[in-house]
Amino acid sequence: AQSVTQLGSHVSVSEGALVLLRCNYSSSVPPYLFWYVQYPNQGLQLLLKYTTGATLVKGINGFEAEFKKSETSFHLTKPSAHMSDAAEYFCAVSASGGSYIPTFGRGTSLIVHP
Amino acid sequence: DGGITQSPKYLFRKEGQNVTLSCEQNLNHDAMYWYRQDPGQGLRLIYYSQIVNDFQKGDIAEGYSVSREKKESFPLTVTSAQKNPTAFYLCASSMSPGATEAFFGQGTRLTVV
């Protein structure tokens, strides 16, 4: 079984401030982890993913995330927020060696203030 | 351009009517998925298919049906048995049931009146 918990349904930051969106996962086998972004009334777009290897992964638009096995976490960060980053962000997990069906968290809405 | 096409983008239906949402992909992906999205609940899996002519129920399959007669197509029917069908529906596909990411369509917003 696998699950994802995103801490905070809404995160509010000022433009230029650090963005930190939290994701914790549960998986009985080594996980594959993903972050997606969704703009209003659109589908999801992949930001970054972790499968194996380097635990710090870089994605599009300046985002990065670090896989921490001991903490079962995969938090998403960006050093400096832009207004265009305002969107809904979803963390997802799929299990290696299993059916690979991705399970999504409930999402975090990022609000960026001028 | 390769991608996933969902149609229509907006759909209105009267209560008690069945409705079919279209999902087509030209990415040559084996696996396809249907998710339902409601505010504050994230994405919940309705059905998935890992190969043509085979599909499996997800977490919230009641009141829905699917078919997978062709690799590129995975239509979802919302039946009158679905008690609360108004939602945003997302179709996705992945290269195989493996470690690759899912690619998403633009979604269909279904409103039942």
JSON list of C-alpha atoms in Angstrom, two decimals:
[
{"chain": "A", "resi": 1, "resn": "ALA", "atom": "CA", "xyz": [0.00, 0.00, 0.00]},
{"chain": "A", "resi": 2, "resn": "GLN", "atom": "CA", "xyz": [1.15, 3.53, -0.62]},
{"chain": "A", "resi": 3, "resn": "SER", "atom": "CA", "xyz": [-0.05, 6.96, 0.40]},
{"chain": "A", "resi": 4, "resn": "VAL", "atom": "CA", "xyz": [0.95, 10.60, 0.29]},
{"chain": "A", "resi": 5, "resn": "THR", "atom": "CA", "xyz": [0.38, 13.36, 2.82]},
{"chain": "A", "resi": 6, "resn": "GLN", "atom": "CA", "xyz": [0.83, 16.97, 1.83]},
{"chain": "A", "resi": 7, "resn": "LEU", "atom": "CA", "xyz": [1.10, 19.23, 4.85]},
{"chain": "A", "resi": 8, "resn": "GLY", "atom": "CA", "xyz": [-0.87, 22.40, 4.39]},
{"chain": "A", "resi": 9, "resn": "SER", "atom": "CA", "xyz": [-3.67, 22.81, 1.89]},
{"chain": "A", "resi": 10, "resn": "HIS", "atom": "CA", "xyz": [-2.58, 26.42, 1.32]},
{"chain": "A", "resi": 11, "resn": "VAL", "atom": "CA", "xyz": [0.85, 28.03, 1.48]},
{"chain": "A", "resi": 12, "resn": "SER", "atom": "CA", "xyz": [1.24, 31.77, 1.13]},
{"chain": "A", "resi": 13, "resn": "VAL", "atom": "CA", "xyz": [4.56, 33.49, 0.35]},
{"chain": "A", "resi": 14, "resn": "SER", "atom": "CA", "xyz": [5.73, 36.86, -0.83]},
{"chain": "A", "resi": 15, "resn": "GLU", "atom": "CA", "xyz": [7.28, 37.28, -4.24]},
{"chain": "A", "resi": 16, "resn": "GLY", "atom": "CA", "xyz": [11.01, 36.59, -3.93]},
{"chain": "A", "resi": 17, "resn": "ALA", "atom": "CA", "xyz": [10.64, 34.48, -0.80]},
{"chain": "A", "resi": 18, "resn": "LEU", "atom": "CA", "xyz": [11.55, 30.83, -0.38]},
{"chain": "A", "resi": 19, "resn": "VAL", "atom": "CA", "xyz": [8.91, 28.31, -1.40]},
{"chain": "A", "resi": 20, "resn": "LEU", "atom": "CA", "xyz": [8.64, 25.12, 0.66]},
{"chain": "A", "resi": 21, "resn": "LEU", "atom": "CA", "xyz": [5.87, 22.61, 0.01]},
{"chain": "A", "resi": 22, "resn": "ARG", "atom": "CA", "xyz": [5.90, 19.53, 2.20]},
{"chain": "A", "resi": 23, "resn": "CYS", "atom": "CA", "xyz": [5.24, 15.95, 1.18]},
{"chain": "A", "resi": 24, "resn": "ASN", "atom": "CA", "xyz": [5.52, 12.77, 3.20]},
{"chain": "A", "resi": 25, "resn": "TYR", "atom": "CA", "xyz": [4.90, 9.36, 1.74]},
{"chain": "A", "resi": 26, "resn": "SER", "atom": "CA", "xyz": [4.24, 5.84, 2.84]},
{"chain": "A", "resi": 27, "resn": "SER", "atom": "CA", "xyz": [5.31, 2.88, 0.76]},
{"chain": "A", "resi": 28, "resn": "SER", "atom": "CA", "xyz": [6.09, -0.74, 1.56]},
{"chain": "A", "resi": 29, "resn": "VAL", "atom": "CA", "xyz": [8.68, -0.86, -1.24]},
{"chain": "A", "resi": 30, "resn": "PRO", "atom": "CA", "xyz": [11.19, 1.71, -2.54]},
{"chain": "A", "resi": 31, "resn": "PRO", "atom": "CA", "xyz": [9.10, 4.55, -3.91]},
{"chain": "A", "resi": 32, "resn": "TYR", "atom": "CA", "xyz": [9.12, 6.57, -7.05]},
{"chain": "A", "resi": 33, "resn": "LEU", "atom": "CA", "xyz": [8.17, 10.14, -6.23]},
{"chain": "A", "resi": 34, "resn": "PHE", "atom": "CA", "xyz": [6.81, 12.97, -8.34]},
{"chain": "A", "resi": 35, "resn": "TRP", "atom": "CA", "xyz": [5.74, 16.58, -8.07]},
{"chain": "A", "resi": 36, "resn": "TYR", "atom": "CA", "xyz": [3.17, 17.98, -10.46]},
{"chain": "A", "resi": 37, "resn": "VAL", "atom": "CA", "xyz": [1.78, 21.49, -10.97]},
{"chain": "A", "resi": 38, "resn": "GLN", "atom": "CA", "xyz": [-1.76, 22.34, -12.02]},
{"chain": "A", "resi": 39, "resn": "TYR", "atom": "CA", "xyz": [-3.01, 25.71, -13.24]},
{"chain": "A", "resi": 40, "resn": "PRO", "atom": "CA", "xyz": [-6.75, 26.47, -13.05]},
{"chain": "A", "resi": 41, "resn": "ASN", "atom": "CA", "xyz": [-8.93, 24.26, -15.22]},
{"chain": "A", "resi": 42, "resn": "GLN", "atom": "CA", "xyz": [-5.96, 22.48, -16.73]},
{"chain": "A", "resi": 43, "resn": "GLY", "atom": "CA", "xyz": [-4.31, 19.09, -16.46]},
{"chain": "A", "resi": 44, "resn": "LEU", "atom": "CA", "xyz": [-1.22, 18.29, -14.42]},
{"chain": "A", "resi": 45, "resn": "GLN", "atom": "CA", "xyz": [2.31, 18.97, -15.61]},
{"chain": "A", "resi": 46, "resn": "LEU", "atom": "CA", "xyz": [5.34, 17.16, -14.25]},
{"chain": "A", "resi": 47, "resn": "LEU", "atom": "CA", "xyz": [7.78, 19.36, -12.32]},
{"chain": "A", "resi": 48, "resn": "LEU", "atom": "CA", "xyz": [10.29, 16.71, -11.30]},
{"chain": "A", "resi": 49, "resn": "LYS", "atom": "CA", "xyz": [10.66, 13.07, -10.33]},
{"chain": "A", "resi": 50, "resn": "TYR", "atom": "CA", "xyz": [12.82, 10.79, -8.23]},
{"chain": "A", "resi": 51, "resn": "THR", "atom": "CA", "xyz": [13.32, 7.17, -9.19]},
{"chain": "A", "resi": 52, "resn": "THR", "atom": "CA", "xyz": [16.81, 6.09, -8.15]},
{"chain": "A", "resi": 53, "resn": "GLY", "atom": "CA", "xyz": [20.24, 7.64, -7.77]},
{"chain": "A", "resi": 54, "resn": "ALA", "atom": "CA", "xyz": [20.84, 11.22, -6.66]},
{"chain": "A", "resi": 55, "resn": "THR", "atom": "CA", "xyz": [18.44, 12.19, -3.91]},
{"chain": "A", "resi": 56, "resn": "LEU", "atom": "CA", "xyz": [18.38, 15.88, -4.83]},
{"chain": "A", "resi": 57, "resn": "VAL", "atom": "CA", "xyz": [16.46, 16.28, -8.06]},
{"chain": "A", "resi": 58, "resn": "LYS", "atom": "CA", "xyz": [16.05, 19.43, -10.09]},
{"chain": "A", "resi": 59, "resn": "GLY", "atom": "CA", "xyz": [13.01, 20.21, -12.13]},
{"chain": "A", "resi": 60, "resn": "ILE", "atom": "CA", "xyz": [11.56, 22.85, -14.35]},
{"chain": "A", "resi": 61, "resn": "ASN", "atom": "CA", "xyz": [11.01, 26.50, -13.40]},
{"chain": "A", "resi": 62, "resn": "GLY", "atom": "CA", "xyz": [13.74, 26.44, -10.73]},
{"chain": "A", "resi": 63, "resn": "PHE", "atom": "CA", "xyz": [12.09, 23.88, -8.47]},
{"chain": "A", "resi": 64, "resn": "GLU", "atom": "CA", "xyz": [13.94, 21.09, -6.73]},
{"chain": "A", "resi": 65, "resn": "ALA", "atom": "CA", "xyz": [13.13, 18.36, -4.23]},
{"chain": "A", "resi": 66, "resn": "GLU", "atom": "CA", "xyz": [15.14, 16.10, -1.98]},
{"chain": "A", "resi": 67, "resn": "PHE", "atom": "CA", "xyz": [14.31, 12.48, -1.25]},
{"chain": "A", "resi": 68, "resn": "LYS", "atom": "CA", "xyz": [14.96, 11.68, 2.41]},
{"chain": "A", "resi": 69, "resn": "LYS", "atom": "CA", "xyz": [14.35, 8.03, 3.09]},
{"chain": "A", "resi": 70, "resn": "SER", "atom": "CA", "xyz": [14.86, 8.31, 6.85]},
{"chain": "A", "resi": 71, "resn": "GLU", "atom": "CA", "xyz": [12.16, 10.97, 7.05]},
{"chain": "A", "resi": 72, "resn": "THR", "atom": "CA", "xyz": [9.96, 9.48, 4.29]},
{"chain": "A", "resi": 73, "resn": "SER", "atom": "CA", "xyz": [9.81, 12.95, 2.79]},
{"chain": "A", "resi": 74, "resn": "PHE", "atom": "CA", "xyz": [10.06, 14.59, -0.60]},
{"chain": "A", "resi": 75, "resn": "HIS", "atom": "CA", "xyz": [9.66, 18.31, 0.01]},
{"chain": "A", "resi": 76, "resn": "LEU", "atom": "CA", "xyz": [9.56, 20.74, -2.91]},
{"chain": "A", "resi": 77, "resn": "THR", "atom": "CA", "xyz": [11.53, 23.99, -2.76]},
{"chain": "A", "resi": 78, "resn": "LYS", "atom": "CA", "xyz": [12.29, 27.03, -4.84]},
{"chain": "A", "resi": 79, "resn": "PRO", "atom": "CA", "xyz": [14.66, 29.75, -3.65]},
{"chain": "A", "resi": 80, "resn": "SER", "atom": "CA", "xyz": [12.66, 32.71, -4.93]},
{"chain": "A", "resi": 81, "resn": "ALA", "atom": "CA", "xyz": [8.95, 32.72, -5.68]},
{"chain": "A", "resi": 82, "resn": "HIS", "atom": "CA", "xyz": [7.51, 34.37, -8.78]},
{"chain": "A", "resi": 83, "resn": "MET", "atom": "CA", "xyz": [3.92, 35.44, -9.26]},
{"chain": "A", "resi": 84, "resn": "SER", "atom": "CA", "xyz": [3.66, 32.87, -12.05]},
{"chain": "A", "resi": 85, "resn": "ASP", "atom": "CA", "xyz": [4.32, 30.08, -9.52]},
{"chain": "A", "resi": 86, "resn": "ALA", "atom": "CA", "xyz": [0.84, 30.51, -8.05]},
{"chain": "A", "resi": 87, "resn": "ALA", "atom": "CA", "xyz": [-0.88, 27.19, -8.74]},
{"chain": "A", "resi": 88, "resn": "GLU", "atom": "CA", "xyz": [-1.89, 23.88, -7.18]},
{"chain": "A", "resi": 89, "resn": "TYR", "atom": "CA", "xyz": [0.93, 21.44, -6.49]},
{"chain": "A", "resi": 90, "resn": "PHE", "atom": "CA", "xyz": [0.54, 17.70, -6.13]},
{"chain": "A", "resi": 91, "resn": "CYS", "atom": "CA", "xyz": [2.95, 15.16, -4.74]},
{"chain": "A", "resi": 92, "resn": "ALA", "atom": "CA", "xyz": [2.58, 11.59, -5.99]},
{"chain": "A", "resi": 93, "resn": "VAL", "atom": "CA", "xyz": [4.10, 8.20, -5.24]},
{"chain": "A", "resi": 94, "resn": "SER", "atom": "CA", "xyz": [4.23, 4.97, -7.15]},
{"chain": "A", "resi": 95, "resn": "ALA", "atom": "CA", "xyz": [5.78, 1.79, -5.90]},
{"chain": "A", "resi": 96, "resn": "SER", "atom": "CA", "xyz": [8.70, 0.12, -7.58]},
{"chain": "A", "resi": 97, "resn": "GLY", "atom": "CA", "xyz": [8.09, -3.54, -8.27]},
{"chain": "A", "resi": 98, "resn": "GLY", "atom": "CA", "xyz": [4.37, -3.15, -7.97]},
{"chain": "A", "resi": 99, "resn": "SER", "atom": "CA", "xyz": [1.62, -2.01, -10.25]},
{"chain": "A", "resi": 100, "resn": "TYR", "atom": "CA", "xyz": [3.14, 1.50, -10.44]},
{"chain": "A", "resi": 101, "resn": "ILE", "atom": "CA", "xyz": [-0.25, 3.15, -10.22]},
{"chain": "A", "resi": 102, "resn": "PRO", "atom": "CA", "xyz": [0.46, 6.69, -9.02]},
{"chain": "A", "resi": 103, "resn": "THR", "atom": "CA", "xyz": [-1.22, 7.80, -5.81]},
{"chain": "A", "resi": 104, "resn": "PHE", "atom": "CA", "xyz": [-1.64, 11.53, -5.31]},
{"chain": "A", "resi": 105, "resn": "GLY", "atom": "CA", "xyz": [-1.77, 13.76, -2.29]},
{"chain": "A", "resi": 106, "resn": "ARG", "atom": "CA", "xyz": [-4.60, 16.22, -1.74]},
{"chain": "A", "resi": 107, "resn": "GLY", "atom": "CA", "xyz": [-2.65, 19.10, -3.18]},
{"chain": "A", "resi": 108, "resn": "THR", "atom": "CA", "xyz": [-1.24, 22.37, -1.87]},
{"chain": "A", "resi": 109, "resn": "SER", "atom": "CA", "xyz": [-2.35, 25.68, -3.25]},
{"chain": "A", "resi": 110, "resn": "LEU", "atom": "CA", "xyz": [0.57, 28.11, -3.51]},
{"chain": "A", "resi": 111, "resn": "ILE", "atom": "CA", "xyz": [-0.38, 31.76, -3.17]},
{"chain": "A", "resi": 112, "resn": "VAL", "atom": "CA", "xyz": [2.21, 34.37, -4.10]},
{"chain": "A", "resi": 113, "resn": "HIS", "atom": "CA", "xyz": [1.78, 37.94, -2.85]},
{"chain": "A", "resi": 114, "resn": "PRO", "atom": "CA", "xyz": [3.38, 40.91, -4.61]},
{"chain": "B", "resi": 1, "resn": "ASP", "atom": "CA", "xyz": [2.41, 16.92, -31.46]},
{"chain": "B", "resi": 2, "resn": "GLY", "atom": "CA", "xyz": [2.05, 13.92, -29.17]},
{"chain": "B", "resi": 3, "resn": "GLY", "atom": "CA", "xyz": [-0.26, 14.17, -26.24]},
{"chain": "B", "resi": 4, "resn": "ILE", "atom": "CA", "xyz": [-3.53, 13.31, -24.56]},
{"chain": "B", "resi": 5, "resn": "THR", "atom": "CA", "xyz": [-6.76, 14.82, -25.74]},
{"chain": "B", "resi": 6, "resn": "GLN", "atom": "CA", "xyz": [-9.85, 14.94, -23.57]},
{"chain": "B", "resi": 7, "resn": "SER", "atom": "CA", "xyz": [-13.15, 16.08, -24.94]},
{"chain": "B", "resi": 8, "resn": "PRO", "atom": "CA", "xyz": [-15.25, 17.96, -24.36]},
{"chain": "B", "resi": 9, "resn": "LYS", "atom": "CA", "xyz": [-13.65, 20.46, -21.97]},
{"chain": "B", "resi": 10, "resn": "TYR", "atom": "CA", "xyz": [-17.01, 21.35, -20.43]},
{"chain": "B", "resi": 11, "resn": "LEU", "atom": "CA", "xyz": [-20.04, 19.06, -20.27]},
{"chain": "B", "resi": 12, "resn": "PHE", "atom": "CA", "xyz": [-23.49, 19.62, -18.86]},
{"chain": "B", "resi": 13, "resn": "ARG", "atom": "CA", "xyz": [-25.98, 16.82, -18.33]},
{"chain": "B", "resi": 14, "resn": "LYS", "atom": "CA", "xyz": [-29.30, 16.34, -16.66]},
{"chain": "B", "resi": 15, "resn": "GLU", "atom": "CA", "xyz": [-29.51, 14.16, -13.60]},
{"chain": "B", "resi": 16, "resn": "GLY", "atom": "CA", "xyz": [-30.18, 10.52, -14.47]},
{"chain": "B", "resi": 17, "resn": "GLN", "atom": "CA", "xyz": [-28.49, 10.60, -17.85]},
{"chain": "B", "resi": 18, "resn": "ASN", "atom": "CA", "xyz": [-25.41, 8.60, -18.71]},
{"chain": "B", "resi": 19, "resn": "VAL", "atom": "CA", "xyz": [-22.55, 10.55, -20.24]},
{"chain": "B", "resi": 20, "resn": "THR", "atom": "CA", "xyz": [-19.29, 9.46, -21.89]},
{"chain": "B", "resi": 21, "resn": "LEU", "atom": "CA", "xyz": [-16.02, 11.37, -21.59]},
{"chain": "B", "resi": 22, "resn": "SER", "atom": "CA", "xyz": [-13.50, 10.88, -24.33]},
{"chain": "B", "resi": 23, "resn": "CYS", "atom": "CA", "xyz": [-9.76, 10.33, -23.84]},
{"chain": "B", "resi": 24, "resn": "GLU", "atom": "CA", "xyz": [-7.37, 9.73, -26.74]},
{"chain": "B", "resi": 25, "resn": "GLN", "atom": "CA", "xyz": [-3.57, 9.53, -26.68]},
{"chain": "B", "resi": 26, "resn": "ASN", "atom": "CA", "xyz": [-1.02, 9.32, -29.49]},
{"chain": "B", "resi": 27, "resn": "LEU", "atom": "CA", "xyz": [1.98, 8.69, -27.25]},
{"chain": "B", "resi": 28, "resn": "ASN", "atom": "CA", "xyz": [1.89, 4.91, -27.78]},
{"chain": "B", "resi": 29, "resn": "HIS", "atom": "CA", "xyz": [1.51, 4.46, -24.04]},
{"chain": "B", "resi": 30, "resn": "ASP", "atom": "CA", "xyz": [0.35, 1.14, -22.66]},
{"chain": "B", "resi": 31, "resn": "ALA", "atom": "CA", "xyz": [-1.19, 2.36, -19.41]},
{"chain": "B", "resi": 32, "resn": "MET", "atom": "CA", "xyz": [-4.11, 4.76, -19.10]},
{"chain": "B", "resi": 33, "resn": "TYR", "atom": "CA", "xyz": [-5.90, 6.13, -16.07]},
{"chain": "B", "resi": 34, "resn": "TRP", "atom": "CA", "xyz": [-8.99, 8.08, -15.08]},
{"chain": "B", "resi": 35, "resn": "TYR", "atom": "CA", "xyz": [-8.95, 10.32, -12.03]},
{"chain": "B", "resi": 36, "resn": "ARG", "atom": "CA", "xyz": [-11.64, 12.40, -10.43]},
{"chain": "B", "resi": 37, "resn": "GLN", "atom": "CA", "xyz": [-10.69, 15.72, -8.84]},
{"chain": "B", "resi": 38, "resn": "ASP", "atom": "CA", "xyz": [-12.79, 17.49, -6.23]},
{"chain": "B", "resi": 39, "resn": "PRO", "atom": "CA", "xyz": [-11.72, 20.58, -4.26]},
{"chain": "B", "resi": 40, "resn": "GLY", "atom": "CA", "xyz": [-9.55, 19.63, -1.29]},
{"chain": "B", "resi": 41, "resn": "GLN", "atom": "CA", "xyz": [-9.56, 15.92, -2.13]},
{"chain": "B", "resi": 42, "resn": "GLY", "atom": "CA", "xyz": [-6.78, 15.69, -4.65]},
{"chain": "B", "resi": 43, "resn": "LEU", "atom": "CA", "xyz": [-6.95, 13.11, -7.40]},
{"chain": "B", "resi": 44, "resn": "ARG", "atom": "CA", "xyz": [-8.80, 9.86, -6.80]},
{"chain": "B", "resi": 45, "resn": "LEU", "atom": "CA", "xyz": [-8.37, 6.89, -9.12]},
{"chain": "B", "resi": 46, "resn": "ILE", "atom": "CA", "xyz": [-11.52, 5.68, -10.86]},
{"chain": "B", "resi": 47, "resn": "TYR", "atom": "CA", "xyz": [-10.25, 3.06, -13.32]},
{"chain": "B", "resi": 48, "resn": "TYR", "atom": "CA", "xyz": [-6.98, 2.13, -14.93]},
{"chain": "B", "resi": 49, "resn": "SER", "atom": "CA", "xyz": [-5.87, -0.02, -17.83]},
{"chain": "B", "resi": 50, "resn": "GLN", "atom": "CA", "xyz": [-2.41, -1.45, -18.33]},
{"chain": "B", "resi": 51, "resn": "ILE", "atom": "CA", "xyz": [-3.09, -3.15, -21.65]},
{"chain": "B", "resi": 52, "resn": "VAL", "atom": "CA", "xyz": [-5.69, -3.25, -24.37]},
{"chain": "B", "resi": 53, "resn": "ASN", "atom": "CA", "xyz": [-8.86, -5.17, -23.51]},
{"chain": "B", "resi": 54, "resn": "ASP", "atom": "CA", "xyz": [-8.06, -5.14, -19.81]},
{"chain": "B", "resi": 55, "resn": "PHE", "atom": "CA", "xyz": [-8.90, -2.67, -17.07]},
{"chain": "B", "resi": 56, "resn": "GLN", "atom": "CA", "xyz": [-9.12, -2.59, -13.29]},
{"chain": "B", "resi": 57, "resn": "LYS", "atom": "CA", "xyz": [-11.23, -0.72, -10.77]},
{"chain": "B", "resi": 58, "resn": "GLY", "atom": "CA", "xyz": [-9.61, 2.03, -8.79]},
{"chain": "B", "resi": 59, "resn": "ASP", "atom": "CA", "xyz": [-10.62, 3.46, -5.45]},
{"chain": "B", "resi": 60, "resn": "ILE", "atom": "CA", "xyz": [-13.92, 5.02, -6.52]},
{"chain": "B", "resi": 61, "resn": "ALA", "atom": "CA", "xyz": [-15.20, 2.92, -9.44]},
{"chain": "B", "resi": 62, "resn": "GLU", "atom": "CA", "xyz": [-18.85, 2.73, -8.37]},
{"chain": "B", "resi": 63, "resn": "GLY", "atom": "CA", "xyz": [-21.13, 4.44, -10.86]},
{"chain": "B", "resi": 64, "resn": "TYR", "atom": "CA", "xyz": [-18.50, 4.51, -13.61]},
{"chain": "B", "resi": 65, "resn": "SER", "atom": "CA", "xyz": [-17.59, 2.22, -16.50]},
{"chain": "B", "resi": 66, "resn": "VAL", "atom": "CA", "xyz": [-14.76, 2.12, -19.03]},
{"chain": "B", "resi": 67, "resn": "SER", "atom": "CA", "xyz": [-13.59, 0.25, -22.09]},
{"chain": "B", "resi": 68, "resn": "ARG", "atom": "CA", "xyz": [-10.18, -0.23, -23.70]},
{"chain": "B", "resi": 69, "resn": "GLU", "atom": "CA", "xyz": [-10.77, -1.60, -27.16]},
{"chain": "B", "resi": 70, "resn": "LYS", "atom": "CA", "xyz": [-7.88, 0.33, -28.69]},
{"chain": "B", "resi": 71, "resn": "LYS", "atom": "CA", "xyz": [-4.50, 1.25, -27.26]},
{"chain": "B", "resi": 72, "resn": "GLU", "atom": "CA", "xyz": [-5.04, 4.94, -27.89]},
{"chain": "B", "resi": 73, "resn": "SER", "atom": "CA", "xyz": [-8.54, 5.27, -26.47]},
{"chain": "B", "resi": 74, "resn": "PHE", "atom": "CA", "xyz": [-9.94, 4.93, -22.94]},
{"chain": "B", "resi": 75, "resn": "PRO", "atom": "CA", "xyz": [-13.45, 6.42, -22.68]},
{"chain": "B", "resi": 76, "resn": "LEU", "atom": "CA", "xyz": [-15.16, 6.85, -19.33]},
{"chain": "B", "resi": 77, "resn": "THR", "atom": "CA", "xyz": [-18.92, 6.58, -18.90]},
{"chain": "B", "resi": 78, "resn": "VAL", "atom": "CA", "xyz": [-20.50, 8.27, -15.92]},
{"chain": "B", "resi": 79, "resn": "THR", "atom": "CA", "xyz": [-23.72, 6.39, -15.25]},
{"chain": "B", "resi": 80, "resn": "SER", "atom": "CA", "xyz": [-26.88, 7.43, -13.49]},
{"chain": "B", "resi": 81, "resn": "ALA", "atom": "CA", "xyz": [-25.74, 5.26, -10.57]},
{"chain": "B", "resi": 82, "resn": "GLN", "atom": "CA", "xyz": [-23.00, 7.76, -9.70]},
{"chain": "B", "resi": 83, "resn": "LYS", "atom": "CA", "xyz": [-24.58, 9.76, -6.91]},
{"chain": "B", "resi": 84, "resn": "ASN", "atom": "CA", "xyz": [-22.48, 12.89, -7.15]},
{"chain": "B", "resi": 85, "resn": "PRO", "atom": "CA", "xyz": [-21.02, 13.09, -10.65]},
{"chain": "B", "resi": 86, "resn": "THR", "atom": "CA", "xyz": [-20.28, 16.81, -10.82]},
{"chain": "B", "resi": 87, "resn": "ALA", "atom": "CA", "xyz": [-16.46, 17.03, -10.80]},
{"chain": "B", "resi": 88, "resn": "PHE", "atom": "CA", "xyz": [-13.33, 17.63, -12.85]},
{"chain": "B", "resi": 89, "resn": "TYR", "atom": "CA", "xyz": [-12.21, 14.45, -14.62]},
{"chain": "B", "resi": 90, "resn": "LEU", "atom": "CA", "xyz": [-8.62, 13.87, -15.65]},
{"chain": "B", "resi": 91, "resn": "CYS", "atom": "CA", "xyz": [-7.30, 11.23, -18.00]},
{"chain": "B", "resi": 92, "resn": "ALA", "atom": "CA", "xyz": [-3.64, 10.23, -17.92]},
{"chain": "B", "resi": 93, "resn": "SER", "atom": "CA", "xyz": [-1.31, 7.77, -19.57]},
{"chain": "B", "resi": 94, "resn": "SER", "atom": "CA", "xyz": [2.16, 6.38, -18.96]},
{"chain": "B", "resi": 95, "resn": "MET", "atom": "CA", "xyz": [4.66, 4.56, -21.12]},
{"chain": "B", "resi": 96, "resn": "SER", "atom": "CA", "xyz": [4.20, 1.36, -19.25]},
{"chain": "B", "resi": 97, "resn": "PRO", "atom": "CA", "xyz": [3.17, 0.35, -15.81]},
{"chain": "B", "resi": 98, "resn": "GLY", "atom": "CA", "xyz": [6.65, 1.29, -14.66]},
{"chain": "B", "resi": 99, "resn": "ALA", "atom": "CA", "xyz": [8.72, 4.05, -13.21]},
{"chain": "B", "resi": 100, "resn": "THR", "atom": "CA", "xyz": [7.75, 6.69, -15.69]},
{"chain": "B", "resi": 101, "resn": "GLU", "atom": "CA", "xyz": [5.60, 9.65, -14.98]},
{"chain": "B", "resi": 102, "resn": "ALA", "atom": "CA", "xyz": [1.98, 10.00, -16.01]},
{"chain": "B", "resi": 103, "resn": "PHE", "atom": "CA", "xyz": [1.04, 12.48, -18.73]},
{"chain": "B", "resi": 104, "resn": "PHE", "atom": "CA", "xyz": [-2.27, 14.25, -18.30]},
{"chain": "B", "resi": 105, "resn": "GLY", "atom": "CA", "xyz": [-4.97, 15.60, -20.55]},
{"chain": "B", "resi": 106, "resn": "GLN", "atom": "CA", "xyz": [-6.52, 19.02, -19.99]},
{"chain": "B", "resi": 107, "resn": "GLY", "atom": "CA", "xyz": [-9.51, 17.60, -18.16]},
{"chain": "B", "resi": 108, "resn": "THR", "atom": "CA", "xyz": [-13.28, 17.60, -18.59]},
{"chain": "B", "resi": 109, "resn": "ARG", "atom": "CA", "xyz": [-15.46, 19.53, -16.19]},
{"chain": "B", "resi": 110, "resn": "LEU", "atom": "CA", "xyz": [-18.76, 17.72, -15.84]},
{"chain": "B", "resi": 111, "resn": "THR", "atom": "CA", "xyz": [-21.73, 19.49, -14.33]},
{"chain": "B", "resi": 112, "resn": "VAL", "atom": "CA", "xyz": [-24.93, 17.61, -13.67]},
{"chain": "B", "resi": 113, "resn": "VAL", "atom": "CA", "xyz": [-28.03, 19.72, -13.18]}
]
